[in-house]
Amino acid sequence: RKEVEQDPGPFNVPEGATVAFNCTYSNSASQSFFWYRQDCRKEPKLLMSVYSSGNEDGRFTAQLNRASQYISLLIRDSKLSDSATYLCVVNMIDNFNKFYFGSGTKLNVKP
Amino acid sequence: DGGITQSPKYLFRKEGQNVTLSCEQNLNHDAMYWYRQDPGQGLRLIYYSQIVNDFQKGDIAEGYSVSREKKESFPLTVTSAQKNPTAFYLCASPSNTGELFFGEGSRLTVL
C-alpha cells in the first residue's frame, strides 16, 4: 500500500468552478502535511501547509482530518493559471525528516 | 536570494556512462536530499544527508552514489549500474518549519 494516495485525475473544469482534491495517508504517526503545486516539467513548489484546524489562503482552503487520515484542498473560482499537478505531501520524523509524496492530481482549467 | 541550484537542467547519456548531477544550496541548511520522479509516480528518495560528511541510502539507492564534502554541495552520480536512469532528478532541502525547498531539477535521458 502506498504511504500517500491521491486521485490522479485529470480534473477538467471550467474557469470559475470550485474543485476539490483529496488525499489519504497510511501512517498515523505522520506529523506535517502540505500541498505542493508542480507545473509541467518544473520542480514542485509549496502551495500551503495543512493544519488540523484547517487553513485558508485566498481561493485555496486546506483541511486535515487526523482521525480519518485524510487531507483535502479546495480551490474556489478556478483560474486558467491554476492548471497544474497538485501533490499531497506528508512528513514524518523518524531517524530523519522523511517526506512521502502522492503521485499528484492533475488539474486542467478550461476557458 | 537563497535557494538550491541544480545543473545541468538537461543531460543525455549513453548506456554504460556515469554522469554526475550537481546540487548547490545557499540556504545554510544541514539536510539535503535527492529524489527521482517518473511519470505518474510520486517522488522517490534516492539518498539523503543530514549533515556534512554523512549520507544515507534512501528507498531506491541502487545504481547511485553521492558525496557530502561541503555543507553547500550534494552531488549525485548516476552510475552505469542504474538500469533505468531516464528520469527527472530533484535535489531538495527542508527548512526548520518543515517546508521542502527544491532545485529546478535535472532531466536525464539515456540514449
PDB file of C-alpha atoms in Angstrom:
ATOM      1  CA  ARG A   1       0.000   0.000   0.000  1.00  0.00           C
ATOM      2  CA  LYS A   2       1.286   3.472  -0.868  1.00  0.00           C
ATOM      3  CA  GLU A   3       2.040   5.845   2.000  1.00  0.00           C
ATOM      4  CA  VAL A   4       0.114   8.668   0.310  1.00  0.00           C
ATOM      5  CA  GLU A   5      -2.666   8.169  -2.211  1.00  0.00           C
ATOM      6  CA  GLN A   6      -4.304  10.690  -4.498  1.00  0.00           C
ATOM      7  CA  ASP A   7      -6.766  10.538  -7.363  1.00  0.00           C
ATOM      8  CA  PRO A   8      -4.551  11.129 -10.432  1.00  0.00           C
ATOM      9  CA  GLY A   9      -7.299  12.903 -12.369  1.00  0.00           C
ATOM     10  CA  PRO A  10      -7.214  14.729 -14.636  1.00  0.00           C
ATOM     11  CA  PHE A  11      -9.850  17.074 -13.343  1.00  0.00           C
ATOM     12  CA  ASN A  12     -11.116  19.160 -16.260  1.00  0.00           C
ATOM     13  CA  VAL A  13     -13.090  22.160 -15.014  1.00  0.00           C
ATOM     14  CA  PRO A  14     -14.276  25.478 -16.499  1.00  0.00           C
ATOM     15  CA  GLU A  15     -12.947  28.794 -15.265  1.00  0.00           C
ATOM     16  CA  GLY A  16     -14.744  29.902 -12.153  1.00  0.00           C
ATOM     17  CA  ALA A  17     -15.529  26.398 -10.966  1.00  0.00           C
ATOM     18  CA  THR A  18     -14.837  25.058  -7.497  1.00  0.00           C
ATOM     19  CA  VAL A  19     -12.764  21.901  -7.398  1.00  0.00           C
ATOM     20  CA  ALA A  20     -11.719  19.666  -4.522  1.00  0.00           C
ATOM     21  CA  PHE A  21      -8.820  17.252  -4.258  1.00  0.00           C
ATOM     22  CA  ASN A  22      -8.465  14.540  -1.679  1.00  0.00           C
ATOM     23  CA  CYS A  23      -5.537  12.637  -0.295  1.00  0.00           C
ATOM     24  CA  THR A  24      -5.206   9.814   2.208  1.00  0.00           C
ATOM     25  CA  TYR A  25      -2.126   8.787   4.142  1.00  0.00           C
ATOM     26  CA  SER A  26      -1.397   5.460   5.791  1.00  0.00           C
ATOM     27  CA  ASN A  27       0.834   6.283   8.753  1.00  0.00           C
ATOM     28  CA  SER A  28      -0.969   7.717  11.759  1.00  0.00           C
ATOM     29  CA  ALA A  29       2.373   8.950  13.128  1.00  0.00           C
ATOM     30  CA  SER A  30       2.651  11.479  10.302  1.00  0.00           C
ATOM     31  CA  GLN A  31       3.306  14.928  11.672  1.00  0.00           C
ATOM     32  CA  SER A  32       3.147  17.601   8.996  1.00  0.00           C
ATOM     33  CA  PHE A  33       1.089  17.937   5.864  1.00  0.00           C
ATOM     34  CA  PHE A  34       1.454  20.031   2.748  1.00  0.00           C
ATOM     35  CA  TRP A  35       0.057  20.713  -0.684  1.00  0.00           C
ATOM     36  CA  TYR A  36       2.600  21.422  -3.399  1.00  0.00           C
ATOM     37  CA  ARG A  37       1.951  22.631  -6.919  1.00  0.00           C
ATOM     38  CA  GLN A  38       4.002  21.306  -9.808  1.00  0.00           C
ATOM     39  CA  ASP A  39       3.867  22.788 -13.287  1.00  0.00           C
ATOM     40  CA  CYS A  40       4.766  20.657 -16.288  1.00  0.00           C
ATOM     41  CA  ARG A  41       8.477  19.807 -16.319  1.00  0.00           C
ATOM     42  CA  LYS A  42       9.188  22.043 -13.329  1.00  0.00           C
ATOM     43  CA  GLU A  43      10.029  21.479  -9.692  1.00  0.00           C
ATOM     44  CA  PRO A  44       7.300  21.257  -7.011  1.00  0.00           C
ATOM     45  CA  LYS A  45       6.609  24.460  -5.092  1.00  0.00           C
ATOM     46  CA  LEU A  46       4.860  24.800  -1.754  1.00  0.00           C
ATOM     47  CA  LEU A  47       1.251  25.886  -2.122  1.00  0.00           C
ATOM     48  CA  MET A  48       0.284  25.676   1.526  1.00  0.00           C
ATOM     49  CA  SER A  49       0.814  23.794   4.737  1.00  0.00           C
ATOM     50  CA  VAL A  50      -2.202  21.991   6.185  1.00  0.00           C
ATOM     51  CA  TYR A  51      -3.171  22.430   9.822  1.00  0.00           C
ATOM     52  CA  SER A  52      -5.603  20.469  11.971  1.00  0.00           C
ATOM     53  CA  SER A  53      -7.840  23.492  12.356  1.00  0.00           C
ATOM     54  CA  GLY A  54      -7.999  23.977   8.602  1.00  0.00           C
ATOM     55  CA  ASN A  55      -6.486  26.964   6.862  1.00  0.00           C
ATOM     56  CA  GLU A  56      -7.267  29.264   4.007  1.00  0.00           C
ATOM     57  CA  ASP A  57      -5.118  31.305   1.654  1.00  0.00           C
ATOM     58  CA  GLY A  58      -7.190  33.375  -0.721  1.00  0.00           C
ATOM     59  CA  ARG A  59      -9.077  30.995  -3.017  1.00  0.00           C
ATOM     60  CA  PHE A  60      -7.410  27.929  -1.500  1.00  0.00           C
ATOM     61  CA  THR A  61      -8.628  26.054   1.574  1.00  0.00           C
ATOM     62  CA  ALA A  62      -6.854  23.056   3.073  1.00  0.00           C
ATOM     63  CA  GLN A  63      -8.248  20.689   5.663  1.00  0.00           C
ATOM     64  CA  LEU A  64      -6.821  17.833   7.680  1.00  0.00           C
ATOM     65  CA  ASN A  65      -8.737  15.024   9.354  1.00  0.00           C
ATOM     66  CA  ARG A  66      -6.286  13.098  11.510  1.00  0.00           C
ATOM     67  CA  ALA A  67      -8.868  10.548  12.636  1.00  0.00           C
ATOM     68  CA  SER A  68      -9.600   9.545   9.032  1.00  0.00           C
ATOM     69  CA  GLN A  69      -6.027  10.246   7.836  1.00  0.00           C
ATOM     70  CA  TYR A  70      -7.387  12.435   5.109  1.00  0.00           C
ATOM     71  CA  ILE A  71      -6.283  15.761   3.630  1.00  0.00           C
ATOM     72  CA  SER A  72      -8.186  17.951   1.229  1.00  0.00           C
ATOM     73  CA  LEU A  73      -7.599  21.003  -0.942  1.00  0.00           C
ATOM     74  CA  LEU A  74     -10.435  23.185  -2.191  1.00  0.00           C
ATOM     75  CA  ILE A  75      -9.880  25.707  -4.976  1.00  0.00           C
ATOM     76  CA  ARG A  76     -12.625  28.270  -5.497  1.00  0.00           C
ATOM     77  CA  ASP A  77     -13.146  30.436  -8.575  1.00  0.00           C
ATOM     78  CA  SER A  78     -10.622  28.454 -10.644  1.00  0.00           C
ATOM     79  CA  LYS A  79      -8.308  30.411 -12.929  1.00  0.00           C
ATOM     80  CA  LEU A  80      -6.569  29.227 -16.074  1.00  0.00           C
ATOM     81  CA  SER A  81      -3.302  29.712 -14.192  1.00  0.00           C
ATOM     82  CA  ASP A  82      -4.363  27.102 -11.615  1.00  0.00           C
ATOM     83  CA  SER A  83      -3.777  24.383 -14.227  1.00  0.00           C
ATOM     84  CA  ALA A  84      -1.029  22.205 -12.774  1.00  0.00           C
ATOM     85  CA  THR A  85      -0.458  18.995 -10.845  1.00  0.00           C
ATOM     86  CA  TYR A  86      -1.127  19.172  -7.122  1.00  0.00           C
ATOM     87  CA  LEU A  87       0.970  16.971  -4.872  1.00  0.00           C
ATOM     88  CA  CYS A  88      -0.063  15.857  -1.418  1.00  0.00           C
ATOM     89  CA  VAL A  89       2.998  15.614   0.838  1.00  0.00           C
ATOM     90  CA  VAL A  90       3.209  14.098   4.307  1.00  0.00           C
ATOM     91  CA  ASN A  91       6.132  14.447   6.668  1.00  0.00           C
ATOM     92  CA  MET A  92       7.244  12.183   9.474  1.00  0.00           C
ATOM     93  CA  ILE A  93      10.307  12.476  11.630  1.00  0.00           C
ATOM     94  CA  ASP A  94      11.751   9.035  12.238  1.00  0.00           C
ATOM     95  CA  ASN A  95      15.530   8.936  12.377  1.00  0.00           C
ATOM     96  CA  PHE A  96      15.386  11.746   9.868  1.00  0.00           C
ATOM     97  CA  ASN A  97      12.904  14.194   8.434  1.00  0.00           C
ATOM     98  CA  LYS A  98      11.195  11.994   5.821  1.00  0.00           C
ATOM     99  CA  PHE A  99       8.680  13.174   3.248  1.00  0.00           C
ATOM    100  CA  TYR A 100       6.138  10.997   1.467  1.00  0.00           C
ATOM    101  CA  PHE A 101       4.659  12.158  -1.815  1.00  0.00           C
ATOM    102  CA  GLY A 102       1.424  11.372  -3.551  1.00  0.00           C
ATOM    103  CA  SER A 103       1.643  10.824  -7.294  1.00  0.00           C
ATOM    104  CA  GLY A 104      -0.256  14.058  -7.874  1.00  0.00           C
ATOM    105  CA  THR A 105      -3.645  15.163  -9.151  1.00  0.00           C
ATOM    106  CA  LYS A 106      -3.686  16.939 -12.479  1.00  0.00           C
ATOM    107  CA  LEU A 107      -5.984  19.942 -12.881  1.00  0.00           C
ATOM    108  CA  ASN A 108      -6.903  21.456 -16.240  1.00  0.00           C
ATOM    109  CA  VAL A 109      -8.883  24.693 -16.068  1.00  0.00           C
ATOM    110  CA  LYS A 110     -10.554  25.462 -19.395  1.00  0.00           C
ATOM    111  CA  PRO A 111     -11.756  28.857 -20.670  1.00  0.00           C
TER     112      PRO A 111
ATOM    113  CA  ASP B   1      18.015  35.150  -2.830  1.00  0.00           C
ATOM    114  CA  GLY B   2      18.675  31.850  -1.072  1.00  0.00           C
ATOM    115  CA  GLY B   3      17.911  28.693  -2.929  1.00  0.00           C
ATOM    116  CA  ILE B   4      19.027  25.448  -4.488  1.00  0.00           C
ATOM    117  CA  THR B   5      20.799  25.326  -7.824  1.00  0.00           C
ATOM    118  CA  GLN B   6      20.939  22.190  -9.901  1.00  0.00           C
ATOM    119  CA  SER B   7      22.921  21.613 -13.053  1.00  0.00           C
ATOM    120  CA  PRO B   8      22.699  20.670 -15.775  1.00  0.00           C
ATOM    121  CA  LYS B   9      18.986  21.104 -16.479  1.00  0.00           C
ATOM    122  CA  TYR B  10      19.105  18.601 -19.324  1.00  0.00           C
ATOM    123  CA  LEU B  11      21.572  15.777 -19.775  1.00  0.00           C
ATOM    124  CA  PHE B  12      21.892  12.989 -22.304  1.00  0.00           C
ATOM    125  CA  ARG B  13      23.881   9.904 -21.528  1.00  0.00           C
ATOM    126  CA  LYS B  14      24.909   6.887 -23.489  1.00  0.00           C
ATOM    127  CA  GLU B  15      24.393   3.500 -21.909  1.00  0.00           C
ATOM    128  CA  GLY B  16      27.371   2.476 -19.798  1.00  0.00           C
ATOM    129  CA  GLN B  17      28.380   6.019 -18.869  1.00  0.00           C
ATOM    130  CA  ASN B  18      28.409   7.534 -15.407  1.00  0.00           C
ATOM    131  CA  VAL B  19      27.042  11.065 -15.046  1.00  0.00           C
ATOM    132  CA  THR B  20      27.146  13.472 -12.125  1.00  0.00           C
ATOM    133  CA  LEU B  21      24.353  15.909 -11.287  1.00  0.00           C
ATOM    134  CA  SER B  22      25.301  18.979  -9.303  1.00  0.00           C
ATOM    135  CA  CYS B  23      23.296  20.403  -6.384  1.00  0.00           C
ATOM    136  CA  GLU B  24      24.369  23.546  -4.508  1.00  0.00           C
ATOM    137  CA  GLN B  25      22.430  25.358  -1.775  1.00  0.00           C
ATOM    138  CA  ASN B  26      22.973  28.695  -0.058  1.00  0.00           C
ATOM    139  CA  LEU B  27      20.177  28.264   2.479  1.00  0.00           C
ATOM    140  CA  ASN B  28      22.607  27.182   5.216  1.00  0.00           C
ATOM    141  CA  HIS B  29      20.522  24.035   5.704  1.00  0.00           C
ATOM    142  CA  ASP B  30      22.094  20.927   7.187  1.00  0.00           C
ATOM    143  CA  ALA B  31      19.984  18.335   5.380  1.00  0.00           C
ATOM    144  CA  MET B  32      19.910  17.684   1.643  1.00  0.00           C
ATOM    145  CA  TYR B  33      18.021  15.082  -0.335  1.00  0.00           C
ATOM    146  CA  TRP B  34      17.943  13.598  -3.823  1.00  0.00           C
ATOM    147  CA  TYR B  35      14.674  12.399  -5.345  1.00  0.00           C
ATOM    148  CA  ARG B  36      13.754  10.765  -8.590  1.00  0.00           C
ATOM    149  CA  GLN B  37      10.429  11.478 -10.322  1.00  0.00           C
ATOM    150  CA  ASP B  38       8.949   9.244 -13.016  1.00  0.00           C
ATOM    151  CA  PRO B  39       5.713   9.988 -14.897  1.00  0.00           C
ATOM    152  CA  GLY B  40       2.617   9.174 -12.851  1.00  0.00           C
ATOM    153  CA  GLN B  41       4.615   8.381  -9.727  1.00  0.00           C
ATOM    154  CA  GLY B  42       5.378  10.217  -6.544  1.00  0.00           C
ATOM    155  CA  LEU B  43       8.890  11.378  -5.776  1.00  0.00           C
ATOM    156  CA  ARG B  44      11.138   8.603  -4.519  1.00  0.00           C
ATOM    157  CA  LEU B  45      14.086   9.160  -2.208  1.00  0.00           C
ATOM    158  CA  ILE B  46      17.485   8.138  -3.562  1.00  0.00           C
ATOM    159  CA  TYR B  47      19.916   9.397  -0.917  1.00  0.00           C
ATOM    160  CA  TYR B  48      19.821  11.853   1.928  1.00  0.00           C
ATOM    161  CA  SER B  49      22.381  13.669   4.024  1.00  0.00           C
ATOM    162  CA  GLN B  50      21.586  15.126   7.426  1.00  0.00           C
ATOM    163  CA  ILE B  51      24.954  16.751   7.926  1.00  0.00           C
ATOM    164  CA  VAL B  52      28.225  17.320   6.123  1.00  0.00           C
ATOM    165  CA  ASN B  53      30.394  14.196   5.696  1.00  0.00           C
ATOM    166  CA  ASP B  54      27.418  11.928   6.318  1.00  0.00           C
ATOM    167  CA  PHE B  55      24.842  10.423   3.948  1.00  0.00           C
ATOM    168  CA  GLN B  56      22.424   7.509   3.941  1.00  0.00           C
ATOM    169  CA  LYS B  57      20.660   5.391   1.347  1.00  0.00           C
ATOM    170  CA  GLY B  58      17.056   6.180   0.642  1.00  0.00           C
ATOM    171  CA  ASP B  59      14.445   3.887  -0.853  1.00  0.00           C
ATOM    172  CA  ILE B  60      15.998   3.467  -4.315  1.00  0.00           C
ATOM    173  CA  ALA B  61      19.774   3.934  -3.867  1.00  0.00           C
ATOM    174  CA  GLU B  62      20.933   1.105  -6.121  1.00  0.00           C
ATOM    175  CA  GLY B  63      22.953   2.402  -9.066  1.00  0.00           C
ATOM    176  CA  TYR B  64      23.529   5.815  -7.482  1.00  0.00           C
ATOM    177  CA  SER B  65      26.255   7.370  -5.352  1.00  0.00           C
ATOM    178  CA  VAL B  66      26.639  10.686  -3.521  1.00  0.00           C
ATOM    179  CA  SER B  67      29.135  12.689  -1.517  1.00  0.00           C
ATOM    180  CA  ARG B  68      28.777  15.476   1.032  1.00  0.00           C
ATOM    181  CA  GLU B  69      32.171  17.069   1.488  1.00  0.00           C
ATOM    182  CA  LYS B  70      30.765  20.577   1.916  1.00  0.00           C
ATOM    183  CA  LYS B  71      27.576  21.784   3.556  1.00  0.00           C
ATOM    184  CA  GLU B  72      26.568  23.601   0.388  1.00  0.00           C
ATOM    185  CA  SER B  73      27.076  20.736  -2.049  1.00  0.00           C
ATOM    186  CA  PHE B  74      25.471  17.318  -2.526  1.00  0.00           C
ATOM    187  CA  PRO B  75      26.306  15.879  -5.971  1.00  0.00           C
ATOM    188  CA  LEU B  76      24.610  12.738  -7.270  1.00  0.00           C
ATOM    189  CA  THR B  77      26.331  10.271  -9.602  1.00  0.00           C
ATOM    190  CA  VAL B  78      24.145   8.062 -11.741  1.00  0.00           C
ATOM    191  CA  THR B  79      26.274   5.033 -12.462  1.00  0.00           C
ATOM    192  CA  SER B  80      26.114   2.528 -15.279  1.00  0.00           C
ATOM    193  CA  ALA B  81      24.658   0.079 -12.762  1.00  0.00           C
ATOM    194  CA  GLN B  82      21.394   2.034 -12.699  1.00  0.00           C
ATOM    195  CA  LYS B  83      19.199   0.025 -15.058  1.00  0.00           C
ATOM    196  CA  ASN B  84      16.615   2.640 -15.866  1.00  0.00           C
ATOM    197  CA  PRO B  85      18.168   6.063 -15.294  1.00  0.00           C
ATOM    198  CA  THR B  86      15.956   8.172 -17.550  1.00  0.00           C
ATOM    199  CA  ALA B  87      14.028  10.372 -15.124  1.00  0.00           C
ATOM    200  CA  PHE B  88      13.631  13.827 -13.598  1.00  0.00           C
ATOM    201  CA  TYR B  89      16.027  14.270 -10.664  1.00  0.00           C
ATOM    202  CA  LEU B  90      15.257  16.736  -7.898  1.00  0.00           C
ATOM    203  CA  CYS B  91      17.550  17.966  -5.158  1.00  0.00           C
ATOM    204  CA  ALA B  92      15.802  19.286  -2.050  1.00  0.00           C
ATOM    205  CA  SER B  93      16.430  20.609   1.431  1.00  0.00           C
ATOM    206  CA  PRO B  94      13.983  21.027   4.334  1.00  0.00           C
ATOM    207  CA  SER B  95      13.695  24.191   6.370  1.00  0.00           C
ATOM    208  CA  ASN B  96      13.216  24.288  10.145  1.00  0.00           C
ATOM    209  CA  THR B  97       9.488  24.787   9.568  1.00  0.00           C
ATOM    210  CA  GLY B  98       9.254  21.592   7.540  1.00  0.00           C
ATOM    211  CA  GLU B  99       8.913  23.178   4.112  1.00  0.00           C
ATOM    212  CA  LEU B 100      10.879  21.307   1.497  1.00  0.00           C
ATOM    213  CA  PHE B 101      12.749  23.537  -0.942  1.00  0.00           C
ATOM    214  CA  PHE B 102      13.561  22.109  -4.363  1.00  0.00           C
ATOM    215  CA  GLY B 103      16.068  22.890  -7.059  1.00  0.00           C
ATOM    216  CA  GLU B 104      14.796  23.289 -10.606  1.00  0.00           C
ATOM    217  CA  GLY B 105      15.598  19.687 -11.414  1.00  0.00           C
ATOM    218  CA  SER B 106      17.801  17.831 -13.869  1.00  0.00           C
ATOM    219  CA  ARG B 107      16.227  15.829 -16.652  1.00  0.00           C
ATOM    220  CA  LEU B 108      18.396  12.847 -17.620  1.00  0.00           C
ATOM    221  CA  THR B 109      17.793  10.902 -20.804  1.00  0.00           C
ATOM    222  CA  VAL B 110      19.661   7.755 -21.709  1.00  0.00           C
ATOM    223  CA  LEU B 111      20.165   7.325 -25.427  1.00  0.00           C
TER     224      LEU B 111
END
